[in-house]
Amino acid sequence: MPEKSSFAETAAVAKAAAVGQAGDKANGDVGAEGARGDAALPAPLGEDGRRKAVEAYRQPYVIPDTFPEKSQVHAAIPAHCFERSLWKSMSYAALSVFLTVAFPILAWKVLPVPSWSNPLSVLAWAVFAFWQGTIATGCWVVAHECGHRAFCDSNLIQDAVGFVLHSALLVPYFSWQRSHAVHHSRTNHMSQGETHVPAGATTKEGAAQMNLERWIGEDAFAIVNLFNHLVLGWPMYLMTGATGSPERGFSNHFVPTNGKLFPDSWKWKVLLSDVGILVTLALLFKWAQVAGTPQVLVLYAFPYLFTNMWLVLYTWLQHTDVDVPHYEDKNWTWIKGAFMTVDRPYPEPFDFLHHRIGSTHVAHHLFSTIPHYHAREATEAVKQAFPEHYLYDPTPIVPALWRVAAKCVATVPEGNRQYYTYVNGHGKAE
């Protein structure tokens, strides 16, 4: 990669050392070019190691060697699950928008005046920020469905709805629609995946991750990993392609210079997405002029951080765990990647507010045009028809997130798959 400016260098370091994904090489093959510095190639966890990591909540997954055809999966799902209703979709969108707008209006009327010197005020607005960001994530998910063509039969309507909602959340709608489509087309592919692509332990990034955990210990590594993912992860991905494909390299969702991710036919859409972002920024600036910066910070900026947190938390946990494999190109197929998606038990009211995006994501990856209000029925059909392929993790979300942050460090080959491994507190490979 050519030499970059100081900002880009900072971004590249954050991409490698912070989010810890997508190594320089497309694979993690064991060889002389492997781990740098003092990092020896870690041993695979194996079945016993994976069992040890997850046994407090479940048995490790046993991934089949054979997978059904997509047509077989389609046939197992009731036909009406694929039907999209504009009225239903609009009603859910309206609910999310109403809650997102009404809650801060109410909060501004009843909560104490924002003041850093008032502990009660700080606590009250911190709690508000969490819940407002949580509620706004519902709008994010609606726009996500629009980008997948799961909202209604009209592309014009769903692009209009998705563009407005994502732009309001500073998301470049069309740019992300494109990169997210690539994610769906190459899920859990070691070199061509998009977002949360793991680093092979024999790559520079993978070796750096293993060395960092060995140096600071598992718990500290998990804390750093959580901060880098949940706070820095989303803006770093948009600006640098952090956790994206090692084959596509550096990318920017606002400047369509990466032709591998944004072909010529998409460049005008990327620029249109930028217009949406600029309009939102202009409105925020005007709001600050009229009502004051503190109001914009507490009602928009701080909640925005929690919306970003939810987004990354979902995408991270949907395809990552110690016993969820990734595949090299020669062993990867689309149906394998789609089934390497994990449904998790998100509690209420989060699951409702977020339109079941985390508890029905397997069905979504198999058929992304299924609207969320049919996703639970589709999920049950997939679970019953393909119980050996369907992945569900009953681990509560907080322990699951900690396990992934602490133990999903870099991948090593086991047979025709790549599994995560990690370093324990004594500096030895598990």
mmCIF file of N, CA and C in Angstrom, residues 90-202:
data_model
loop_
_atom_site.group_PDB
_atom_site.id
_atom_site.type_symbol
_atom_site.label_atom_id
_atom_site.label_comp_id
_atom_site.label_asym_id
_atom_site.label_seq_id
_atom_site.Cartn_x
_atom_site.Cartn_y
_atom_site.Cartn_z
ATOM 1 N N MET A 90 -44.320 0.697 6.327
ATOM 2 C CA MET A 90 -44.442 2.113 6.666
ATOM 3 C C MET A 90 -44.890 2.303 8.110
ATOM 4 N N SER A 91 -45.740 1.416 8.597
ATOM 5 C CA SER A 91 -46.199 1.553 9.980
ATOM 6 C C SER A 91 -45.058 1.325 10.962
ATOM 7 N N TYR A 92 -44.210 0.336 10.684
ATOM 8 C CA TYR A 92 -43.049 0.120 11.551
ATOM 9 C C TYR A 92 -42.061 1.279 11.436
ATOM 10 N N ALA A 93 -41.875 1.783 10.223
ATOM 11 C CA ALA A 93 -40.989 2.934 10.043
ATOM 12 C C ALA A 93 -41.532 4.147 10.799
ATOM 13 N N ALA A 94 -42.832 4.359 10.704
ATOM 14 C CA ALA A 94 -43.444 5.497 11.393
ATOM 15 C C ALA A 94 -43.296 5.371 12.903
ATOM 16 N N LEU A 95 -43.434 4.146 13.418
ATOM 17 C CA LEU A 95 -43.269 3.938 14.855
ATOM 18 C C LEU A 95 -41.856 4.291 15.292
ATOM 19 N N SER A 96 -40.856 3.804 14.549
ATOM 20 C CA SER A 96 -39.466 4.097 14.909
ATOM 21 C C SER A 96 -39.179 5.590 14.827
ATOM 22 N N VAL A 97 -39.682 6.240 13.781
ATOM 23 C CA VAL A 97 -39.458 7.679 13.632
ATOM 24 C C VAL A 97 -40.158 8.447 14.747
ATOM 25 N N PHE A 98 -41.392 8.065 15.053
ATOM 26 C CA PHE A 98 -42.129 8.751 16.116
ATOM 27 C C PHE A 98 -41.388 8.655 17.446
ATOM 28 N N LEU A 99 -40.954 7.462 17.808
ATOM 29 C CA LEU A 99 -40.245 7.292 19.075
ATOM 30 C C LEU A 99 -38.933 8.072 19.081
ATOM 31 N N THR A 100 -38.238 8.058 17.943
ATOM 32 C CA THR A 100 -36.951 8.750 17.850
ATOM 33 C C THR A 100 -37.110 10.258 17.990
ATOM 34 N N VAL A 101 -38.214 10.804 17.518
ATOM 35 C CA VAL A 101 -38.456 12.247 17.601
ATOM 36 C C VAL A 101 -39.099 12.629 18.931
ATOM 37 N N ALA A 102 -40.046 11.820 19.392
ATOM 38 C CA ALA A 102 -40.817 12.184 20.588
ATOM 39 C C ALA A 102 -40.005 12.068 21.870
ATOM 40 N N PHE A 103 -39.157 11.054 21.952
ATOM 41 C CA PHE A 103 -38.424 10.827 23.197
ATOM 42 C C PHE A 103 -37.525 12.007 23.568
ATOM 43 N N PRO A 104 -36.729 12.556 22.657
ATOM 44 C CA PRO A 104 -35.903 13.718 23.043
ATOM 45 C C PRO A 104 -36.728 14.967 23.349
ATOM 46 N N ILE A 105 -37.867 15.138 22.678
ATOM 47 C CA ILE A 105 -38.725 16.286 23.004
ATOM 48 C C ILE A 105 -39.203 16.179 24.445
ATOM 49 N N LEU A 106 -39.635 14.976 24.823
ATOM 50 C CA LEU A 106 -40.082 14.754 26.196
ATOM 51 C C LEU A 106 -38.930 14.928 27.181
ATOM 52 N N ALA A 107 -37.770 14.361 26.845
ATOM 53 C CA ALA A 107 -36.620 14.435 27.747
ATOM 54 C C ALA A 107 -36.202 15.878 27.999
ATOM 55 N N TRP A 108 -36.220 16.702 26.955
ATOM 56 C CA TRP A 108 -35.803 18.099 27.115
ATOM 57 C C TRP A 108 -36.731 18.854 28.053
ATOM 58 N N LYS A 109 -37.984 18.410 28.123
ATOM 59 C CA LYS A 109 -38.954 19.079 28.984
ATOM 60 C C LYS A 109 -38.845 18.641 30.441
ATOM 61 N N VAL A 110 -38.453 17.374 30.687
ATOM 62 C CA VAL A 110 -38.533 16.846 32.054
ATOM 63 C C VAL A 110 -37.174 16.643 32.726
ATOM 64 N N LEU A 111 -36.110 16.493 31.962
ATOM 65 C CA LEU A 111 -34.801 16.248 32.576
ATOM 66 C C LEU A 111 -34.148 17.555 33.003
ATOM 67 N N PRO A 112 -33.185 17.471 33.947
ATOM 68 C CA PRO A 112 -32.487 18.689 34.380
ATOM 69 C C PRO A 112 -31.729 19.344 33.227
ATOM 70 N N VAL A 113 -31.518 20.627 33.348
ATOM 71 C CA VAL A 113 -30.739 21.346 32.339
ATOM 72 C C VAL A 113 -29.353 20.708 32.239
ATOM 73 N N PRO A 114 -28.868 20.415 31.023
ATOM 74 C CA PRO A 114 -27.548 19.792 30.893
ATOM 75 C C PRO A 114 -26.457 20.626 31.552
ATOM 76 N N SER A 115 -25.680 19.976 32.419
ATOM 77 C CA SER A 115 -24.598 20.671 33.124
ATOM 78 C C SER A 115 -23.553 19.651 33.545
ATOM 79 N N TRP A 116 -22.311 19.862 33.100
ATOM 80 C CA TRP A 116 -21.230 18.956 33.481
ATOM 81 C C TRP A 116 -20.947 19.019 34.979
ATOM 82 N N SER A 117 -21.291 20.110 35.627
ATOM 83 C CA SER A 117 -20.995 20.269 37.058
ATOM 84 C C SER A 117 -22.074 19.672 37.958
ATOM 85 N N ASN A 118 -23.142 19.199 37.371
ATOM 86 C CA ASN A 118 -24.248 18.619 38.134
ATOM 87 C C ASN A 118 -24.274 17.112 37.909
ATOM 88 N N PRO A 119 -23.848 16.306 38.900
ATOM 89 C CA PRO A 119 -23.798 14.845 38.708
ATOM 90 C C PRO A 119 -25.142 14.251 38.315
ATOM 91 N N LEU A 120 -26.221 14.758 38.889
ATOM 92 C CA LEU A 120 -27.547 14.245 38.548
ATOM 93 C C LEU A 120 -27.875 14.511 37.084
ATOM 94 N N SER A 121 -27.503 15.690 36.618
ATOM 95 C CA SER A 121 -27.731 16.031 35.214
ATOM 96 C C SER A 121 -26.920 15.127 34.296
ATOM 97 N N VAL A 122 -25.660 14.915 34.642
ATOM 98 C CA VAL A 122 -24.801 14.055 33.822
ATOM 99 C C VAL A 122 -25.371 12.643 33.755
ATOM 100 N N LEU A 123 -25.787 12.113 34.906
ATOM 101 C CA LEU A 123 -26.346 10.760 34.945
ATOM 102 C C LEU A 123 -27.634 10.676 34.128
ATOM 103 N N ALA A 124 -28.506 11.643 34.309
ATOM 104 C CA ALA A 124 -29.790 11.619 33.606
ATOM 105 C C ALA A 124 -29.600 11.663 32.096
ATOM 106 N N TRP A 125 -28.701 12.525 31.633
ATOM 107 C CA TRP A 125 -28.505 12.645 30.193
ATOM 108 C C TRP A 125 -27.701 11.488 29.624
ATOM 109 N N ALA A 126 -26.877 10.848 30.440
ATOM 110 C CA ALA A 126 -26.179 9.638 29.985
ATOM 111 C C ALA A 126 -27.177 8.504 29.762
ATOM 112 N N VAL A 127 -28.104 8.352 30.706
ATOM 113 C CA VAL A 127 -29.148 7.332 30.546
ATOM 114 C C VAL A 127 -30.010 7.649 29.324
ATOM 115 N N PHE A 128 -30.341 8.913 29.165
ATOM 116 C CA PHE A 128 -31.114 9.308 27.985
ATOM 117 C C PHE A 128 -30.366 8.965 26.707
ATOM 118 N N ALA A 129 -29.068 9.284 26.661
ATOM 119 C CA ALA A 129 -28.285 9.041 25.448
ATOM 120 C C ALA A 129 -28.326 7.571 25.060
ATOM 121 N N PHE A 130 -28.196 6.689 26.061
ATOM 122 C CA PHE A 130 -28.254 5.256 25.765
ATOM 123 C C PHE A 130 -29.597 4.882 25.147
ATOM 124 N N TRP A 131 -30.676 5.317 25.781
ATOM 125 C CA TRP A 131 -31.997 4.912 25.290
ATOM 126 C C TRP A 131 -32.369 5.610 23.989
ATOM 127 N N GLN A 132 -31.962 6.840 23.824
ATOM 128 C CA GLN A 132 -32.247 7.520 22.562
ATOM 129 C C GLN A 132 -31.471 6.869 21.417
ATOM 130 N N GLY A 133 -30.201 6.542 21.661
ATOM 131 C CA GLY A 133 -29.432 5.839 20.642
ATOM 132 C C GLY A 133 -30.010 4.474 20.340
ATOM 133 N N THR A 134 -30.527 3.821 21.374
ATOM 134 C CA THR A 134 -31.163 2.517 21.199
ATOM 135 C C THR A 134 -32.423 2.641 20.350
ATOM 136 N N ILE A 135 -33.241 3.635 20.637
ATOM 137 C CA ILE A 135 -34.473 3.838 19.871
ATOM 138 C C ILE A 135 -34.158 4.194 18.420
ATOM 139 N N ALA A 136 -33.186 5.081 18.215
ATOM 140 C CA ALA A 136 -32.836 5.507 16.854
ATOM 141 C C ALA A 136 -32.300 4.359 16.016
ATOM 142 N N THR A 137 -31.768 3.330 16.666
ATOM 143 C CA THR A 137 -31.295 2.163 15.925
ATOM 144 C C THR A 137 -32.436 1.510 15.155
ATOM 145 N N GLY A 138 -33.664 1.645 15.655
ATOM 146 C CA GLY A 138 -34.810 1.134 14.905
ATOM 147 C C GLY A 138 -34.929 1.787 13.544
ATOM 148 N N CYS A 139 -34.693 3.103 13.466
ATOM 149 C CA CYS A 139 -34.687 3.794 12.171
ATOM 150 C C CYS A 139 -33.563 3.271 11.288
ATOM 151 N N TRP A 140 -32.425 2.995 11.911
ATOM 152 C CA TRP A 140 -31.286 2.447 11.176
ATOM 153 C C TRP A 140 -31.669 1.123 10.519
ATOM 154 N N VAL A 141 -32.357 0.273 11.281
ATOM 155 C CA VAL A 141 -32.721 -1.053 10.774
ATOM 156 C C VAL A 141 -33.752 -0.942 9.651
ATOM 157 N N VAL A 142 -34.685 -0.014 9.774
ATOM 158 C CA VAL A 142 -35.659 0.190 8.702
ATOM 159 C C VAL A 142 -34.947 0.577 7.408
ATOM 160 N N ALA A 143 -33.994 1.507 7.497
ATOM 161 C CA ALA A 143 -33.232 1.904 6.312
ATOM 162 C C ALA A 143 -32.430 0.734 5.761
ATOM 163 N N HIS A 144 -31.917 -0.104 6.648
ATOM 164 C CA HIS A 144 -31.197 -1.315 6.245
ATOM 165 C C HIS A 144 -32.107 -2.221 5.423
ATOM 166 N N GLU A 145 -33.356 -2.369 5.850
ATOM 167 C CA GLU A 145 -34.308 -3.182 5.084
ATOM 168 C C GLU A 145 -34.592 -2.556 3.721
ATOM 169 N N CYS A 146 -34.667 -1.232 3.679
ATOM 170 C CA CYS A 146 -34.868 -0.560 2.396
ATOM 171 C C CYS A 146 -33.728 -0.881 1.437
ATOM 172 N N GLY A 147 -32.517 -0.854 1.942
ATOM 173 C CA GLY A 147 -31.364 -1.152 1.108
ATOM 174 C C GLY A 147 -31.349 -2.568 0.587
ATOM 175 N N HIS A 148 -32.022 -3.462 1.293
ATOM 176 C CA HIS A 148 -32.099 -4.870 0.882
ATOM 177 C C HIS A 148 -33.302 -5.170 -0.003
ATOM 178 N N ARG A 149 -34.135 -4.174 -0.263
ATOM 179 C CA ARG A 149 -35.371 -4.386 -1.015
ATOM 180 C C ARG A 149 -36.354 -5.253 -0.238
ATOM 181 N N ALA A 150 -36.339 -5.137 1.084
ATOM 182 C CA ALA A 150 -37.265 -5.889 1.930
ATOM 183 C C ALA A 150 -38.394 -5.014 2.451
ATOM 184 N N PHE A 151 -38.451 -3.761 2.042
ATOM 185 C CA PHE A 151 -39.416 -2.801 2.586
ATOM 186 C C PHE A 151 -40.747 -2.834 1.831
ATOM 187 N N CYS A 152 -40.672 -2.846 0.501
ATOM 188 C CA CYS A 152 -41.888 -2.849 -0.316
ATOM 189 C C CYS A 152 -41.508 -3.253 -1.735
ATOM 190 N N ASP A 153 -42.467 -3.200 -2.647
ATOM 191 C CA ASP A 153 -42.204 -3.607 -4.026
ATOM 192 C C ASP A 153 -41.610 -2.486 -4.877
ATOM 193 N N SER A 154 -41.665 -1.268 -4.390
ATOM 194 C CA SER A 154 -41.172 -0.127 -5.161
ATOM 195 C C SER A 154 -39.755 0.237 -4.735
ATOM 196 N N ASN A 155 -38.808 0.122 -5.656
ATOM 197 C CA ASN A 155 -37.433 0.518 -5.348
ATOM 198 C C ASN A 155 -37.336 2.018 -5.078
ATOM 199 N N LEU A 156 -38.142 2.800 -5.784
ATOM 200 C CA LEU A 156 -38.104 4.251 -5.592
ATOM 201 C C LEU A 156 -38.526 4.613 -4.172
ATOM 202 N N ILE A 157 -39.600 4.003 -3.690
ATOM 203 C CA ILE A 157 -40.088 4.318 -2.348
ATOM 204 C C ILE A 157 -39.085 3.880 -1.296
ATOM 205 N N GLN A 158 -38.577 2.656 -1.426
ATOM 206 C CA GLN A 158 -37.679 2.192 -0.368
ATOM 207 C C GLN A 158 -36.336 2.908 -0.406
ATOM 208 N N ASP A 159 -35.879 3.290 -1.574
ATOM 209 C CA ASP A 159 -34.645 4.079 -1.608
ATOM 210 C C ASP A 159 -34.868 5.473 -1.021
ATOM 211 N N ALA A 160 -36.040 6.043 -1.250
ATOM 212 C CA ALA A 160 -36.339 7.361 -0.678
ATOM 213 C C ALA A 160 -36.398 7.287 0.844
ATOM 214 N N VAL A 161 -37.093 6.278 1.368
ATOM 215 C CA VAL A 161 -37.191 6.116 2.821
ATOM 216 C C VAL A 161 -35.818 5.823 3.418
ATOM 217 N N GLY A 162 -35.102 4.883 2.819
ATOM 218 C CA GLY A 162 -33.782 4.521 3.334
ATOM 219 C C GLY A 162 -32.802 5.673 3.279
ATOM 220 N N PHE A 163 -32.842 6.430 2.187
ATOM 221 C CA PHE A 163 -31.931 7.565 2.029
ATOM 222 C C PHE A 163 -32.172 8.617 3.108
ATOM 223 N N VAL A 164 -33.425 8.938 3.369
ATOM 224 C CA VAL A 164 -33.742 9.952 4.380
ATOM 225 C C VAL A 164 -33.336 9.475 5.772
ATOM 226 N N LEU A 165 -33.709 8.249 6.121
ATOM 227 C CA LEU A 165 -33.422 7.749 7.465
ATOM 228 C C LEU A 165 -31.926 7.581 7.701
ATOM 229 N N HIS A 166 -31.220 6.991 6.749
ATOM 230 C CA HIS A 166 -29.785 6.808 6.940
ATOM 231 C C HIS A 166 -29.052 8.146 6.922
ATOM 232 N N SER A 167 -29.446 9.041 6.046
ATOM 233 C CA SER A 167 -28.789 10.353 6.014
ATOM 234 C C SER A 167 -28.972 11.077 7.337
ATOM 235 N N ALA A 168 -30.159 10.943 7.939
ATOM 236 C CA ALA A 168 -30.410 11.585 9.230
ATOM 237 C C ALA A 168 -29.510 11.037 10.322
ATOM 238 N N LEU A 169 -29.018 9.810 10.125
ATOM 239 C CA LEU A 169 -28.107 9.185 11.091
ATOM 240 C C LEU A 169 -26.659 9.235 10.611
ATOM 241 N N LEU A 170 -26.395 10.099 9.628
ATOM 242 C CA LEU A 170 -25.044 10.301 9.075
ATOM 243 C C LEU A 170 -24.475 9.025 8.470
ATOM 244 N N VAL A 171 -25.346 8.233 7.879
ATOM 245 C CA VAL A 171 -24.939 7.020 7.170
ATOM 246 C C VAL A 171 -25.062 7.275 5.673
ATOM 247 N N PRO A 172 -24.001 7.070 4.892
ATOM 248 C CA PRO A 172 -24.098 7.240 3.437
ATOM 249 C C PRO A 172 -24.894 6.076 2.836
ATOM 250 N N TYR A 173 -26.169 6.306 2.572
ATOM 251 C CA TYR A 173 -27.114 5.227 2.271
ATOM 252 C C TYR A 173 -26.671 4.343 1.109
ATOM 253 N N PHE A 174 -26.428 4.927 -0.046
ATOM 254 C CA PHE A 174 -26.110 4.111 -1.219
ATOM 255 C C PHE A 174 -24.723 3.481 -1.105
ATOM 256 N N SER A 175 -23.786 4.211 -0.522
ATOM 257 C CA SER A 175 -22.439 3.653 -0.340
ATOM 258 C C SER A 175 -22.503 2.406 0.525
ATOM 259 N N TRP A 176 -23.214 2.522 1.637
ATOM 260 C CA TRP A 176 -23.310 1.373 2.540
ATOM 261 C C TRP A 176 -24.173 0.271 1.937
ATOM 262 N N GLN A 177 -25.184 0.640 1.165
ATOM 263 C CA GLN A 177 -25.997 -0.371 0.484
ATOM 264 C C GLN A 177 -25.104 -1.259 -0.380
ATOM 265 N N ARG A 178 -24.169 -0.644 -1.066
ATOM 266 C CA ARG A 178 -23.251 -1.398 -1.928
ATOM 267 C C ARG A 178 -22.305 -2.268 -1.107
ATOM 268 N N SER A 179 -21.628 -1.705 -0.119
ATOM 269 C CA SER A 179 -20.662 -2.497 0.652
ATOM 270 C C SER A 179 -21.366 -3.588 1.447
ATOM 271 N N HIS A 180 -22.587 -3.310 1.897
ATOM 272 C CA HIS A 180 -23.324 -4.324 2.649
ATOM 273 C C HIS A 180 -23.776 -5.455 1.736
ATOM 274 N N ALA A 181 -24.095 -5.142 0.494
ATOM 275 C CA ALA A 181 -24.427 -6.198 -0.465
ATOM 276 C C ALA A 181 -23.220 -7.104 -0.699
ATOM 277 N N VAL A 182 -22.037 -6.516 -0.726
ATOM 278 C CA VAL A 182 -20.818 -7.322 -0.859
ATOM 279 C C VAL A 182 -20.645 -8.214 0.361
ATOM 280 N N HIS A 183 -20.921 -7.665 1.550
ATOM 281 C CA HIS A 183 -20.864 -8.479 2.770
ATOM 282 C C HIS A 183 -21.779 -9.690 2.652
ATOM 283 N N HIS A 184 -22.983 -9.493 2.164
ATOM 284 C CA HIS A 184 -23.921 -10.608 2.028
ATOM 285 C C HIS A 184 -23.462 -11.602 0.965
ATOM 286 N N SER A 185 -22.796 -11.130 -0.046
ATOM 287 C CA SER A 185 -22.386 -12.023 -1.131
ATOM 288 C C SER A 185 -21.131 -12.823 -0.806
ATOM 289 N N ARG A 186 -20.388 -12.417 0.239
ATOM 290 C CA ARG A 186 -19.141 -13.109 0.591
ATOM 291 C C ARG A 186 -19.035 -13.296 2.110
ATOM 292 N N THR A 187 -20.109 -13.686 2.745
ATOM 293 C CA THR A 187 -20.117 -13.819 4.199
ATOM 294 C C THR A 187 -19.131 -14.882 4.666
ATOM 295 N N ASN A 188 -18.321 -14.536 5.655
ATOM 296 C CA ASN A 188 -17.319 -15.413 6.270
ATOM 297 C C ASN A 188 -16.320 -15.971 5.257
ATOM 298 N N HIS A 189 -16.033 -15.170 4.258
ATOM 299 C CA HIS A 189 -14.967 -15.466 3.295
ATOM 300 C C HIS A 189 -13.699 -14.800 3.813
ATOM 301 N N MET A 190 -12.612 -15.544 3.901
ATOM 302 C CA MET A 190 -11.400 -15.042 4.544
ATOM 303 C C MET A 190 -10.748 -13.880 3.807
ATOM 304 N N SER A 191 -10.917 -13.801 2.500
ATOM 305 C CA SER A 191 -10.223 -12.746 1.764
ATOM 306 C C SER A 191 -11.156 -11.770 1.070
ATOM 307 N N GLN A 192 -12.387 -12.181 0.805
ATOM 308 C CA GLN A 192 -13.310 -11.325 0.068
ATOM 309 C C GLN A 192 -14.503 -10.868 0.897
ATOM 310 N N GLY A 193 -14.564 -11.269 2.164
ATOM 311 C CA GLY A 193 -15.646 -10.812 3.020
ATOM 312 C C GLY A 193 -15.584 -9.307 3.220
ATOM 313 N N GLU A 194 -16.659 -8.742 3.746
ATOM 314 C CA GLU A 194 -16.716 -7.295 3.970
ATOM 315 C C GLU A 194 -17.319 -7.044 5.347
ATOM 316 N N THR A 195 -16.540 -6.455 6.208
ATOM 317 C CA THR A 195 -16.803 -6.174 7.627
ATOM 318 C C THR A 195 -16.517 -7.389 8.495
ATOM 319 N N HIS A 196 -15.743 -7.150 9.530
ATOM 320 C CA HIS A 196 -15.377 -8.157 10.528
ATOM 321 C C HIS A 196 -14.707 -9.373 9.895
ATOM 322 N N VAL A 197 -13.888 -9.109 8.907
ATOM 323 C CA VAL A 197 -13.080 -10.173 8.315
ATOM 324 C C VAL A 197 -11.904 -10.434 9.254
ATOM 325 N N PRO A 198 -11.691 -11.674 9.682
ATOM 326 C CA PRO A 198 -10.633 -11.931 10.664
ATOM 327 C C PRO A 198 -9.245 -11.862 10.055
ATOM 328 N N ALA A 199 -8.282 -11.605 10.899
ATOM 329 C CA ALA A 199 -6.881 -11.644 10.486
ATOM 330 C C ALA A 199 -6.336 -13.040 10.729
ATOM 331 N N GLY A 200 -5.709 -13.627 9.727
ATOM 332 C CA GLY A 200 -5.022 -14.893 9.935
ATOM 333 C C GLY A 200 -3.853 -14.696 10.884
ATOM 334 N N ALA A 201 -3.587 -15.693 11.714
ATOM 335 C CA ALA A 201 -2.533 -15.555 12.724
ATOM 336 C C ALA A 201 -1.151 -15.408 12.110
ATOM 337 N N THR A 202 -0.990 -15.778 10.831
ATOM 338 C CA THR A 202 0.314 -15.646 10.192
ATOM 339 C C THR A 202 0.473 -14.326 9.438
#
